[in-house]
C-alpha atoms as an extended CHARMM CRD file, in Angstrom:
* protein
*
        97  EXT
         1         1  UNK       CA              9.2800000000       12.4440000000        1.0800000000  PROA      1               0.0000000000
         2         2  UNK       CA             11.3750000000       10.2380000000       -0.8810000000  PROA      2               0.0000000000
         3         3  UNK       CA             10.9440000000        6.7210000000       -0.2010000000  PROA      3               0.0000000000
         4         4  UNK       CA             13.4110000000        4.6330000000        0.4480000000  PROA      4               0.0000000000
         5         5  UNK       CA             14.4420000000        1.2420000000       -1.3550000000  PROA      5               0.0000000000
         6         6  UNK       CA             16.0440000000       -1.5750000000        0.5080000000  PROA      6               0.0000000000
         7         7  UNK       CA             17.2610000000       -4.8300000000       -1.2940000000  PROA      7               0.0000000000
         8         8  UNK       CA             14.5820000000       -7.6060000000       -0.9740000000  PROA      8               0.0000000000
         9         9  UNK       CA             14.4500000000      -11.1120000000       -1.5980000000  PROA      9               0.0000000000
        10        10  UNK       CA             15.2270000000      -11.7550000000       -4.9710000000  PROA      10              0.0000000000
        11        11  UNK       CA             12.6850000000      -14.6620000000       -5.4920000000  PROA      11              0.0000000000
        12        12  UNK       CA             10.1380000000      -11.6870000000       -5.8330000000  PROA      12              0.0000000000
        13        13  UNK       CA             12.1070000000       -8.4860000000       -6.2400000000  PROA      13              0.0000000000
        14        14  UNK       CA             15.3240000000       -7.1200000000       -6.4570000000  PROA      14              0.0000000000
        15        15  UNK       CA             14.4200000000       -3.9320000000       -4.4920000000  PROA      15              0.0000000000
        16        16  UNK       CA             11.4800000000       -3.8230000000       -1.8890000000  PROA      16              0.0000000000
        17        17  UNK       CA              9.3280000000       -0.6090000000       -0.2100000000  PROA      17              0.0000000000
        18        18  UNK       CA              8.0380000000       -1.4940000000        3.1220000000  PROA      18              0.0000000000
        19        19  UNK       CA              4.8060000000        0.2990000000        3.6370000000  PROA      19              0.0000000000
        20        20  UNK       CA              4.7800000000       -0.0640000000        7.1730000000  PROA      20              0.0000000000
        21        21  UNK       CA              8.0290000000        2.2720000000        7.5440000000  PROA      21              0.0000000000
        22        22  UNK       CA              5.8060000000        4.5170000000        5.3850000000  PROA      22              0.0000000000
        23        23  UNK       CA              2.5480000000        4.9590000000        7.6710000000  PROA      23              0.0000000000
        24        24  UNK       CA              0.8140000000        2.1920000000        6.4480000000  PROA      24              0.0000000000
        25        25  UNK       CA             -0.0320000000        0.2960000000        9.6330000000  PROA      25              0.0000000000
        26        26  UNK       CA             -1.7780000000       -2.4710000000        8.6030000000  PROA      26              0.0000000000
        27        27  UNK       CA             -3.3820000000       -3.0550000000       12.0380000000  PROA      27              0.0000000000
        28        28  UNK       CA             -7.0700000000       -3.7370000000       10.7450000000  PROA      28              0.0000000000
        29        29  UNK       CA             -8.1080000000       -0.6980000000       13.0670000000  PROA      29              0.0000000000
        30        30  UNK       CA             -6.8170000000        2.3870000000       10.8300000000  PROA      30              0.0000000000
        31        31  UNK       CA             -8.0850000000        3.5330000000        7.5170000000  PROA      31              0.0000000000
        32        32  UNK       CA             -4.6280000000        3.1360000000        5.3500000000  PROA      32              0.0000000000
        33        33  UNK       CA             -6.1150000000        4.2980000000        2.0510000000  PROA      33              0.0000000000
        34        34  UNK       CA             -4.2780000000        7.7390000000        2.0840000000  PROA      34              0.0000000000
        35        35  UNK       CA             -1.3430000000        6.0360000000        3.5670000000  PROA      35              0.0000000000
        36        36  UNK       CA             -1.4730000000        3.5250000000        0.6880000000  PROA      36              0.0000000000
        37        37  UNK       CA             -1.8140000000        5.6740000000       -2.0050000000  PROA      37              0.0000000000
        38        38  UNK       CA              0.5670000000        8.1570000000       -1.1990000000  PROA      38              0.0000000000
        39        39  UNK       CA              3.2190000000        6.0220000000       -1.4430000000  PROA      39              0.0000000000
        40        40  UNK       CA              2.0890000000        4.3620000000       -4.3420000000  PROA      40              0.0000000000
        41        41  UNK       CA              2.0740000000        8.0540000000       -5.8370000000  PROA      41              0.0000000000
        42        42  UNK       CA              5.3750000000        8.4860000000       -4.2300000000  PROA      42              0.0000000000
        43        43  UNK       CA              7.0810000000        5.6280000000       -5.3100000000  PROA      43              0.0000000000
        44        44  UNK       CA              5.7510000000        5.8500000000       -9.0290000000  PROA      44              0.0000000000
        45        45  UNK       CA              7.2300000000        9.3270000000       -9.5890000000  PROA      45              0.0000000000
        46        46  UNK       CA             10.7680000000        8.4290000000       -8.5300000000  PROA      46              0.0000000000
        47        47  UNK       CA             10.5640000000        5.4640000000      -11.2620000000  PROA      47              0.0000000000
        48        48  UNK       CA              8.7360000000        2.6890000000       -9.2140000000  PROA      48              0.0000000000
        49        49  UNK       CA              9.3340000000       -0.3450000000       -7.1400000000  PROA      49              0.0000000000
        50        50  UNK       CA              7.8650000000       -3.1730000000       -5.5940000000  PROA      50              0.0000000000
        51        51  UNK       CA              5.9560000000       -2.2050000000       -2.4750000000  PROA      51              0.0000000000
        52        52  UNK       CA              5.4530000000       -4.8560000000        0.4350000000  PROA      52              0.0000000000
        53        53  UNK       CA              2.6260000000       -5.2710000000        2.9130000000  PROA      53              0.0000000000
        54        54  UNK       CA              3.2520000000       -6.3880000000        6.4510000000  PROA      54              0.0000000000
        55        55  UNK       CA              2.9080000000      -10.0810000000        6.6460000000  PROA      55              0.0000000000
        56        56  UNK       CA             -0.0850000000      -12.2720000000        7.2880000000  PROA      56              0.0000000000
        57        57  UNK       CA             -1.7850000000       -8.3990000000        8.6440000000  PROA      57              0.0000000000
        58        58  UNK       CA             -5.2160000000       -6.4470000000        7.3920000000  PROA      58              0.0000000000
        59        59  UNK       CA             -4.7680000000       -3.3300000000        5.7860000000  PROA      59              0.0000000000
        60        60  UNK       CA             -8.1990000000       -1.5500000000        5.9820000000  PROA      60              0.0000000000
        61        61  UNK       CA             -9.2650000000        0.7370000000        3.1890000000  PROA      61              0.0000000000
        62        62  UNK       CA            -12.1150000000        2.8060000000        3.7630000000  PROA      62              0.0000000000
        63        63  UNK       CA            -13.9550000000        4.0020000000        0.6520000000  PROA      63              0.0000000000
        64        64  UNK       CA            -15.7770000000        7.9760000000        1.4000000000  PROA      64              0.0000000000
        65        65  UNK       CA            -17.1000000000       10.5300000000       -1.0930000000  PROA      65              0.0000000000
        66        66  UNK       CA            -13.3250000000       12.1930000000       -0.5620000000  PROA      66              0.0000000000
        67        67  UNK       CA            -11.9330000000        8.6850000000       -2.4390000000  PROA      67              0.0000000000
        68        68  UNK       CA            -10.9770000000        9.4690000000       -6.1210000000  PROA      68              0.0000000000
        69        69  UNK       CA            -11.0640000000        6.9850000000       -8.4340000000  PROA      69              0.0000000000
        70        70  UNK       CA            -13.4680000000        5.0010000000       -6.8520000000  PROA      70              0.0000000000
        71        71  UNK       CA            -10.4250000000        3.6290000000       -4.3610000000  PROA      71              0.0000000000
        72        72  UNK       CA             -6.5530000000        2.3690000000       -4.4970000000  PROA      72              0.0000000000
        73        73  UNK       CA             -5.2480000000        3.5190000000       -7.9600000000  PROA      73              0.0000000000
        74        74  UNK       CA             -1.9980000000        1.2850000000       -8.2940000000  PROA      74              0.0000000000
        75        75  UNK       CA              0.3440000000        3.5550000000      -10.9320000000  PROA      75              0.0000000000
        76        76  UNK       CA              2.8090000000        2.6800000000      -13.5410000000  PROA      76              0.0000000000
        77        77  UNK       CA              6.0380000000        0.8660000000      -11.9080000000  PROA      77              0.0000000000
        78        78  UNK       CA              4.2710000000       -0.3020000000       -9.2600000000  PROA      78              0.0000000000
        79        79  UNK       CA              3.9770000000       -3.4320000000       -7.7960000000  PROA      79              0.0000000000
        80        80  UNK       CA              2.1450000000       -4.2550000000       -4.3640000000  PROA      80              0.0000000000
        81        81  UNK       CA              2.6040000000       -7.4700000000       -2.7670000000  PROA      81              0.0000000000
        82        82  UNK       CA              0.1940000000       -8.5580000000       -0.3330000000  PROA      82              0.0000000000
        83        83  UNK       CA              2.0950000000      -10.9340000000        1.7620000000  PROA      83              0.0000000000
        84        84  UNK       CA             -1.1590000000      -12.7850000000        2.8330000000  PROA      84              0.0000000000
        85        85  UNK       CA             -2.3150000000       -9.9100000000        4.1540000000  PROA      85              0.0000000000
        86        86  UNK       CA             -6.0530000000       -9.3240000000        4.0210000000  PROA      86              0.0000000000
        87        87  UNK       CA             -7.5770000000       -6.2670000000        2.2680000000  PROA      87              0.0000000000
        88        88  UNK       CA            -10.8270000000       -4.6440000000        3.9550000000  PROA      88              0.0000000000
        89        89  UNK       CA            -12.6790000000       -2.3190000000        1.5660000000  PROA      89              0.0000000000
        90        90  UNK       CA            -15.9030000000       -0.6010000000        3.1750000000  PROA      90              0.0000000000
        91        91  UNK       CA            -18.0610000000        2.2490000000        1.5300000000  PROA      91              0.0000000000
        92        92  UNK       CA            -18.2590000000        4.8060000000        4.2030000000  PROA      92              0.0000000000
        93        93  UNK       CA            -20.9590000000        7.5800000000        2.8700000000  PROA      93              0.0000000000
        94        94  UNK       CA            -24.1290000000        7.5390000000        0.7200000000  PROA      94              0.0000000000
        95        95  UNK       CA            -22.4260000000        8.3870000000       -3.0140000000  PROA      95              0.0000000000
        96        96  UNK       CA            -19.6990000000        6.3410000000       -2.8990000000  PROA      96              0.0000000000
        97        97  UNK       CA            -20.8000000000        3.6390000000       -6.2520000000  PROA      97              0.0000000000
């Protein structure tokens, strides 16, 4: 799916990616790592842009033996702004360091 690129403030952007239009939910409750990354992956292939967390939410990433990397790989163009929004890692599995 192409994502799609709205003008932003331009304090912090010229052109903006709201994850939460994108599946990311940020609603503390819902693993968003393959969300998250997706779009990251997305985003980065069609020449990047600055990618925008709801506001003042928690975006929960759940780390598993399925993870690569080790967890959120942020790629070249990318930016991610967090908006205050809190970031909840947790190893989930036995193998995950």
């Amino acid at each position: 799916m192409q994502p799609t690129i709205y003008p932003f403030n331009k304090r912090k952007s010229k052109n903006a990616i709201f994850a939460i239009e994108h599946g990311v939910r940020s609603d503390g409750n819902k693993d968003d790592y393959q969300a998250l990354q997706k779009l990251m992956n997305n985003v980065s292939a069609v020449g990047g842009a600055h990618i925008q967390l709801r506001f003042g939410a928690e975006t929960r990433i759940d780390l598993t033996d399925s993870v690569p990397d080790g967890g959120l790989v942020i790629p070249d163009n990318v930016t991610l702004s967090l908006n205050e929004n809190d970031i909840m890692m947790s190893c989930v599995g036995g193998s995950v360091y």
